[in-house]
Coordinates of C-alpha atoms in Angstrom, one line a residue:
X332 CA 45.9 17.2 175.4
X333 CA 43.1 17.5 172.9
X334 CA 43.1 21.3 173.4
X335 CA 46.8 21.6 172.7
X336 CA 46.4 19.5 169.5
X337 CA 43.7 22.0 168.4
X338 CA 46.0 24.9 169.2
X339 CA 48.7 23.4 166.9
X340 CA 46.1 23.2 164.2
X341 CA 44.9 26.8 164.7
X342 CA 48.2 28.6 165.2
X343 CA 49.5 28.1 161.6
X344 CA 46.2 29.6 160.2
X345 CA 46.4 32.5 162.6
X346 CA 50.1 33.2 161.7
X347 CA 49.2 33.1 158.0
X348 CA 46.4 35.7 158.5
X349 CA 48.7 37.8 160.7
X350 CA 51.6 38.0 158.2
X351 CA 49.2 38.6 155.3
X352 CA 47.9 41.7 157.2
X353 CA 51.4 42.8 158.0
X354 CA 52.5 42.5 154.4
X355 CA 49.6 44.2 152.8
X356 CA 49.3 47.0 155.4
X357 CA 52.7 48.3 154.3
X358 CA 53.5 50.3 151.2
X359 CA 55.7 48.5 148.7
X360 CA 56.9 49.1 145.3
X361 CA 54.8 47.2 142.7
X362 CA 57.7 44.8 141.9
X363 CA 58.0 43.9 145.6
X364 CA 54.4 42.5 145.6
X365 CA 56.0 39.6 143.8
X366 CA 57.8 39.0 147.1
X367 CA 54.6 38.0 148.9
X368 CA 55.1 34.2 148.5
X369 CA 58.7 34.5 149.7
X370 CA 57.6 36.6 152.7
X371 CA 54.9 34.2 153.6
X372 CA 57.2 31.2 153.2
X373 CA 59.9 32.7 155.4
X374 CA 57.4 34.0 158.0
X375 CA 55.2 30.9 158.4
X376 CA 57.4 27.9 157.6
X377 CA 58.2 27.2 161.3
X378 CA 54.5 26.6 161.9
X379 CA 53.8 24.6 158.8
X380 CA 56.7 22.9 157.1
X381 CA 56.9 20.1 159.7
X382 CA 53.3 20.3 161.0
X383 CA 51.5 17.2 159.8
X384 CA 48.4 18.4 161.5
X385 CA 48.0 21.4 159.2
X386 CA 45.1 21.1 156.8
X387 CA 47.2 21.9 153.7
X388 CA 50.4 19.8 153.9
X389 CA 51.7 21.2 150.5
X390 CA 51.2 24.9 151.5
X391 CA 55.0 25.5 151.9
X392 CA 55.8 23.7 148.7
X393 CA 53.3 25.9 146.8
X394 CA 54.8 29.1 148.4
X395 CA 58.3 27.9 147.6
X396 CA 57.6 27.2 144.0
X397 CA 55.9 30.6 143.6
X398 CA 58.9 32.2 145.2
X399 CA 61.2 30.7 142.7
X400 CA 58.9 31.7 139.8
X401 CA 59.1 35.3 140.9
X402 CA 62.8 35.3 140.4
X403 CA 62.3 33.7 136.9
X404 CA 59.9 36.6 136.2
X405 CA 62.6 39.1 137.1
X406 CA 65.1 37.3 134.9
X407 CA 62.7 37.3 131.9
X408 CA 61.6 40.9 132.4
X409 CA 65.2 42.1 133.1
X410 CA 63.9 44.6 135.5
X411 CA 66.3 43.7 138.2
X412 CA 69.9 42.6 138.5
X413 CA 70.0 39.0 139.7
X414 CA 72.9 38.1 142.0
X415 CA 74.2 34.5 142.4
X416 CA 76.2 32.9 145.2
X417 CA 79.3 31.4 143.6
X418 CA 80.1 29.4 146.7
X419 CA 76.7 27.6 146.7
X420 CA 77.2 27.0 143.0
X421 CA 80.6 25.4 143.6
X422 CA 79.1 23.2 146.3
X423 CA 76.3 22.2 144.0
X424 CA 78.8 21.3 141.2
X425 CA 80.6 19.0 143.6
X426 CA 77.3 17.4 144.5
X427 CA 76.6 16.8 140.8
X428 CA 80.0 15.4 140.3
X429 CA 79.5 13.0 143.1
X430 CA 76.8 11.3 140.9
X431 CA 79.6 9.2 139.4
X432 CA 80.1 7.5 142.8
X433 CA 76.5 7.0 143.9
X434 CA 75.1 3.5 144.4
X435 CA 71.5 4.3 145.3
X436 CA 70.0 6.5 142.7
X437 CA 66.7 7.2 144.5
X438 CA 68.5 8.6 147.5
X439 CA 70.9 10.7 145.3
X440 CA 68.1 12.3 143.2
X441 CA 65.9 13.0 146.3
X442 CA 68.9 14.7 148.0
X443 CA 69.8 16.6 144.8
X444 CA 66.2 17.8 144.3
X445 CA 66.0 19.0 147.9
X446 CA 69.3 20.9 147.7
X447 CA 68.3 22.4 144.4
X448 CA 65.1 23.6 145.9
X449 CA 66.8 25.1 148.9
X450 CA 69.5 26.9 146.8
X451 CA 66.9 28.3 144.4
X452 CA 64.8 29.5 147.4
X453 CA 67.8 31.2 149.0
X454 CA 68.7 32.9 145.8
X455 CA 65.1 34.0 145.3
X456 CA 64.8 35.4 148.8
X457 CA 68.0 37.5 148.6
X458 CA 67.3 38.8 145.1
X459 CA 64.2 40.5 146.4
X460 CA 64.5 44.0 147.9
X461 CA 62.3 43.0 150.7
X462 CA 64.7 40.4 152.0
X463 CA 67.8 42.6 151.7
X464 CA 66.4 44.5 154.7
X465 CA 67.8 42.7 157.8
X466 CA 65.1 44.3 160.0
X467 CA 62.3 42.3 158.3
X468 CA 64.2 39.1 158.6
X469 CA 65.0 39.8 162.3
X470 CA 61.4 40.8 163.1
X471 CA 59.9 37.6 161.8
X472 CA 62.4 35.6 163.7
X473 CA 61.6 37.4 167.0
X474 CA 57.8 37.2 166.6
X475 CA 57.9 33.5 165.6
X476 CA 60.4 32.8 168.4
X477 CA 58.0 34.3 171.0
X478 CA 55.0 32.4 169.7
X479 CA 57.0 29.1 169.6
X480 CA 58.3 29.8 173.1
X481 CA 54.8 30.2 174.5
X482 CA 53.8 27.0 172.7
X483 CA 56.8 25.2 174.2
X484 CA 55.9 26.2 177.8
X485 CA 52.3 25.1 177.3
X486 CA 53.5 21.8 175.8
X487 CA 55.8 21.2 178.8
X488 CA 53.0 21.8 181.3
X489 CA 50.8 19.3 179.5
X490 CA 53.2 16.5 178.6
X491 CA 56.1 17.1 181.0
X492 CA 58.6 16.0 178.4
X493 CA 61.0 17.5 175.8
X494 CA 59.1 20.1 173.8
X495 CA 59.1 20.3 170.0
X496 CA 55.9 22.2 169.2
X497 CA 55.3 22.5 165.4
X498 CA 58.8 21.2 164.6
X499 CA 58.2 17.7 165.9
X500 CA 61.9 17.6 166.8
X501 CA 63.2 19.4 169.9
X502 CA 66.7 20.1 168.4
X503 CA 65.4 22.0 165.4
X504 CA 63.0 24.0 167.5
X505 CA 65.9 24.9 169.7
X506 CA 68.1 26.1 166.8
X507 CA 65.3 28.3 165.6
X508 CA 64.6 29.7 169.0
X509 CA 68.3 30.5 169.6
X510 CA 68.2 32.8 166.5
X511 CA 65.5 34.8 168.1
X512 CA 67.3 34.9 171.4
X513 CA 70.6 36.1 170.0
X514 CA 68.9 38.9 168.0
X515 CA 67.0 40.0 171.1
X516 CA 70.2 39.8 173.2
X517 CA 72.1 42.2 171.0
X518 CA 69.4 44.6 170.0
X519 CA 66.6 44.6 172.6
X520 CA 66.4 47.4 175.2
X521 CA 66.1 46.5 178.8
X522 CA 62.4 46.6 178.7
X523 CA 62.5 43.5 176.5
X524 CA 64.5 41.4 179.0
X525 CA 61.4 39.4 179.9
X526 CA 61.1 38.3 176.3
X527 CA 64.7 37.1 176.4
X528 CA 64.0 35.1 179.5
X529 CA 60.9 33.5 178.0
X530 CA 62.8 32.3 174.9
X531 CA 65.7 31.2 177.0
X532 CA 63.3 29.1 179.1
X533 CA 61.8 27.5 176.0
X534 CA 65.3 26.6 174.7
X535 CA 66.0 24.9 178.1
X536 CA 62.8 23.0 177.7
X537 CA 63.9 21.5 174.4
X538 CA 66.8 19.9 176.3
X539 CA 69.0 20.3 173.2
X540 CA 72.5 20.1 174.6
X541 CA 74.2 21.4 171.4
X542 CA 72.1 24.6 171.3
X543 CA 72.3 25.2 175.1
X544 CA 76.1 24.9 175.1
X545 CA 76.2 26.9 171.9
X546 CA 74.8 29.9 173.7
X547 CA 78.3 30.6 175.1
X548 CA 79.4 31.8 171.6
X549 CA 77.7 35.2 171.9
X550 CA 79.5 35.6 175.2
X551 CA 82.8 34.7 173.6
X552 CA 82.1 37.1 170.7
X553 CA 81.5 39.9 173.2
X554 CA 84.8 39.2 175.0
X555 CA 86.8 39.0 171.8
X556 CA 85.2 42.3 170.6
X557 CA 86.0 44.0 173.9
X558 CA 89.7 43.2 173.4
X559 CA 89.4 44.2 169.8
X560 CA 90.5 40.8 168.5
X561 CA 88.7 41.1 165.3
X562 CA 91.3 39.2 163.3
X563 CA 90.7 36.2 165.4
X564 CA 87.3 35.7 163.6
X565 CA 89.0 35.5 160.3
X566 CA 91.5 32.8 161.0
X567 CA 91.0 30.8 164.2
X568 CA 87.4 29.5 163.6
X569 CA 88.1 27.9 160.2
X570 CA 91.2 26.3 161.7
X571 CA 89.0 24.9 164.6
X572 CA 86.6 23.3 162.1
X573 CA 89.4 21.9 160.0
X574 CA 91.2 20.6 163.1
X575 CA 88.0 19.0 164.3
X576 CA 87.5 17.1 161.1
X577 CA 91.1 16.0 161.1
X578 CA 90.7 14.9 164.7
X579 CA 87.7 12.8 163.8
X580 CA 89.6 11.1 160.9
X581 CA 92.6 10.3 163.1
X582 CA 90.9 9.5 166.4
X583 CA 88.1 7.4 165.0
X584 CA 90.4 5.6 162.6
X585 CA 92.7 4.6 165.5
X586 CA 90.3 3.8 168.3
X587 CA 86.8 3.2 167.0
X588 CA 87.3 1.3 163.7
X589 CA 87.5 -1.9 165.8
X590 CA 83.8 -1.6 166.2
X591 CA 83.5 -2.3 162.5
X592 CA 82.7 -5.9 163.5
X593 CA 79.1 -4.7 163.1
X594 CA 79.6 -5.3 159.4
X595 CA 80.1 -9.0 160.0
X596 CA 78.3 -9.6 163.2
X597 CA 75.1 -7.6 162.8
X598 CA 73.0 -10.2 164.7
X599 CA 75.0 -10.1 168.0
X600 CA 75.7 -7.6 170.7
X601 CA 73.7 -5.2 172.9
X602 CA 72.0 -1.9 172.3
X603 CA 74.0 1.2 173.0
X604 CA 73.1 4.7 174.2
X605 CA 72.4 7.4 171.5
X606 CA 75.7 9.2 172.2
X607 CA 77.7 5.9 171.9
X608 CA 75.9 5.1 168.6
X609 CA 77.0 8.4 167.2
X610 CA 80.6 7.4 167.6
X611 CA 79.9 4.1 166.0
X612 CA 78.2 5.8 163.1
X613 CA 81.1 8.2 162.6
X614 CA 83.6 5.3 162.7
X615 CA 81.7 3.6 159.9
X616 CA 81.5 6.9 158.0
X617 CA 85.3 7.2 158.1
X618 CA 85.6 3.7 156.8
X619 CA 83.3 4.6 153.9
X620 CA 85.3 7.8 153.3
X621 CA 88.4 5.7 152.9
X622 CA 86.8 4.1 149.8
X623 CA 87.0 7.4 147.9
X624 CA 88.6 10.2 149.9
X625 CA 88.7 12.6 147.0
X626 CA 85.0 13.1 145.9
X627 CA 83.3 10.8 148.4
X628 CA 80.7 8.0 148.1
X629 CA 78.1 10.3 146.5
X630 CA 75.7 12.9 147.9
X631 CA 73.0 11.5 150.2
X632 CA 74.5 8.0 150.0
X633 CA 75.5 7.5 153.6
X634 CA 72.0 6.5 154.8
X635 CA 71.4 3.7 152.3
X636 CA 75.0 2.4 152.6
X637 CA 74.9 2.2 156.4
X638 CA 71.6 0.4 156.1
X639 CA 73.1 -2.0 153.7
X640 CA 75.9 -3.0 156.2
X641 CA 73.3 -4.4 158.6
X642 CA 74.4 -1.9 161.3
X643 CA 71.1 -0.1 161.3
X644 CA 69.1 -3.3 161.6
X645 CA 71.4 -4.5 164.4
X646 CA 71.0 -1.4 166.5
X647 CA 67.2 -1.0 166.4
X648 CA 65.9 -4.2 164.9
X649 CA 63.9 -2.2 162.3
X650 CA 65.3 -1.3 159.0
X651 CA 62.9 1.6 158.4
X652 CA 64.7 3.7 161.1
X653 CA 66.8 6.1 159.0
X654 CA 70.4 6.5 160.1
X655 CA 72.2 9.8 159.4
X656 CA 75.7 10.9 160.3
X657 CA 74.5 13.3 163.1
X658 CA 77.4 15.5 162.0
X659 CA 77.3 17.7 158.9
X660 CA 81.1 17.9 158.6
X661 CA 81.4 14.1 158.7
X662 CA 78.5 13.8 156.2
X663 CA 80.2 16.2 153.7
X664 CA 83.5 14.5 154.2
X665 CA 82.2 11.0 153.5
X666 CA 79.7 11.9 150.8
X667 CA 81.6 14.6 148.9
X668 CA 85.1 13.8 150.0
X669 CA 88.0 16.2 150.5
X670 CA 86.9 18.4 147.5
X671 CA 83.5 19.0 149.0
X672 CA 84.9 19.6 152.4
X673 CA 87.3 22.1 151.0
X674 CA 84.6 24.0 149.2
X675 CA 82.5 24.0 152.3
X676 CA 85.3 25.4 154.5
X677 CA 86.1 28.1 152.0
X678 CA 82.5 29.1 152.1
X679 CA 82.6 29.3 155.9
X680 CA 85.8 31.3 155.8
X681 CA 84.3 33.7 153.2
X682 CA 81.1 34.5 155.2
X683 CA 83.1 35.1 158.4
X684 CA 85.5 37.3 156.6
X685 CA 82.8 39.3 155.0
X686 CA 81.0 39.8 158.3
X687 CA 84.2 41.3 159.7
X688 CA 84.1 44.1 157.2
X689 CA 80.9 45.6 158.5
X690 CA 81.2 48.8 160.5
X691 CA 78.1 47.9 162.5
X692 CA 79.5 46.2 165.6
X693 CA 76.2 44.9 166.8
X694 CA 75.4 43.4 163.4
X695 CA 78.9 41.8 163.2
X696 CA 78.5 40.2 166.7
X697 CA 75.0 39.1 166.0
X698 CA 75.9 37.4 162.7
X699 CA 79.0 35.7 164.0
X700 CA 77.2 34.4 167.0
X701 CA 74.5 32.9 164.8
X702 CA 77.0 31.3 162.4
X703 CA 79.1 29.8 165.2
X704 CA 76.0 28.4 167.0
X705 CA 74.7 26.9 163.7
X706 CA 78.1 25.3 162.9
X707 CA 78.5 24.0 166.5
X708 CA 75.0 22.5 166.1
X709 CA 76.2 20.8 163.0
X710 CA 78.8 18.9 164.9
X711 CA 76.2 16.6 166.4
X712 CA 73.2 17.0 164.1
X713 CA 72.4 17.0 160.3
X714 CA 71.4 20.5 159.4
X715 CA 72.5 21.0 155.8
X716 CA 69.0 20.1 154.6
X717 CA 67.7 23.2 156.4
X718 CA 66.7 26.4 154.6
X719 CA 67.7 28.3 157.8
X720 CA 71.2 26.9 157.6
X721 CA 71.9 28.0 154.0
X722 CA 70.1 31.3 154.3
X723 CA 72.4 32.2 157.3
X724 CA 75.5 31.4 155.4
X725 CA 74.4 33.2 152.3
X726 CA 73.3 36.4 154.2
X727 CA 76.6 38.4 153.9
X728 CA 77.1 37.2 150.3
X729 CA 73.9 39.0 149.2
X730 CA 73.3 41.6 151.9
X731 CA 75.8 44.4 152.7
X732 CA 75.8 44.2 156.5

């Protein structure tokens, strides 16, 4: 066990050295040298951002700030046209407007700062020539996926439990690995089949149900493409997501709101399974949504409000355990209301629509598979604080695929 801990400490350093060599061994335009912090952030963050064992905890923050500063340099020098994502901007405006409804300022400003940081990073990445090359993005995902997969297998052999490696959360390791798997699935020749198997085994070892089930989406995409049902992508999936949200509002309001007794009887009852707790959390989320259905209760306000009800203390007998919605669609609905949800759904529709316009069939199938897996994952987890989430949605906005 001590050996594996040492490996987790050494791997980030080795990956930093590896990607430094990869970057500086290539020939770049002098302005692309400014992309070095961005490249290093994108390439190494899976090994560092959640790794509390790493010797420089703020390494990713330093790289992130430097990445944003490079974009500012381009704006000041006017040596490059800077593109902006109007859909992220609209979502950000809704988040700012939700300030008028917030009750817990510390949570709001922390969430706003995190979202600002992610959106600036996303814009900085895609305003660099280097990151407009899909091959560079894909290559780092594949390499990192393989390294993480080997770590996952070693971890399972040692601990015989769900693996998380440097992520310290099996679900977020799984969603990263599935990106590597899908890219290999659509682009790798037969000689790389073994690599696909290795990553697939690592995903199984995470025991992340949402990601494992989500793997069916690439198969569905292939079937739809075979029958040339391209238009289906443009209309049916946004309808599915909207219908799912409406179903939550109706179903939970009818059958689960009776569990709202937690508000008044937080000191009685028995503990429930994690799946059952999710439904209880969603029912309370819908009740909070009813307070202000138009613009919500305020961004990042669900966690402190559910703690205030006593539900959190009742379920775990410790108030420091943070409760989240475990559903990004529910979170956006309750915190940003119908306006925020509408903006979010329009954004999803736009990126799916743009991806359909590419003539590269493999690229289209790959991207749609990743988006659908990511959104399916968001049905049972909170993923909108993830850089990978927003970069995936923003990809066709900035890059002509």
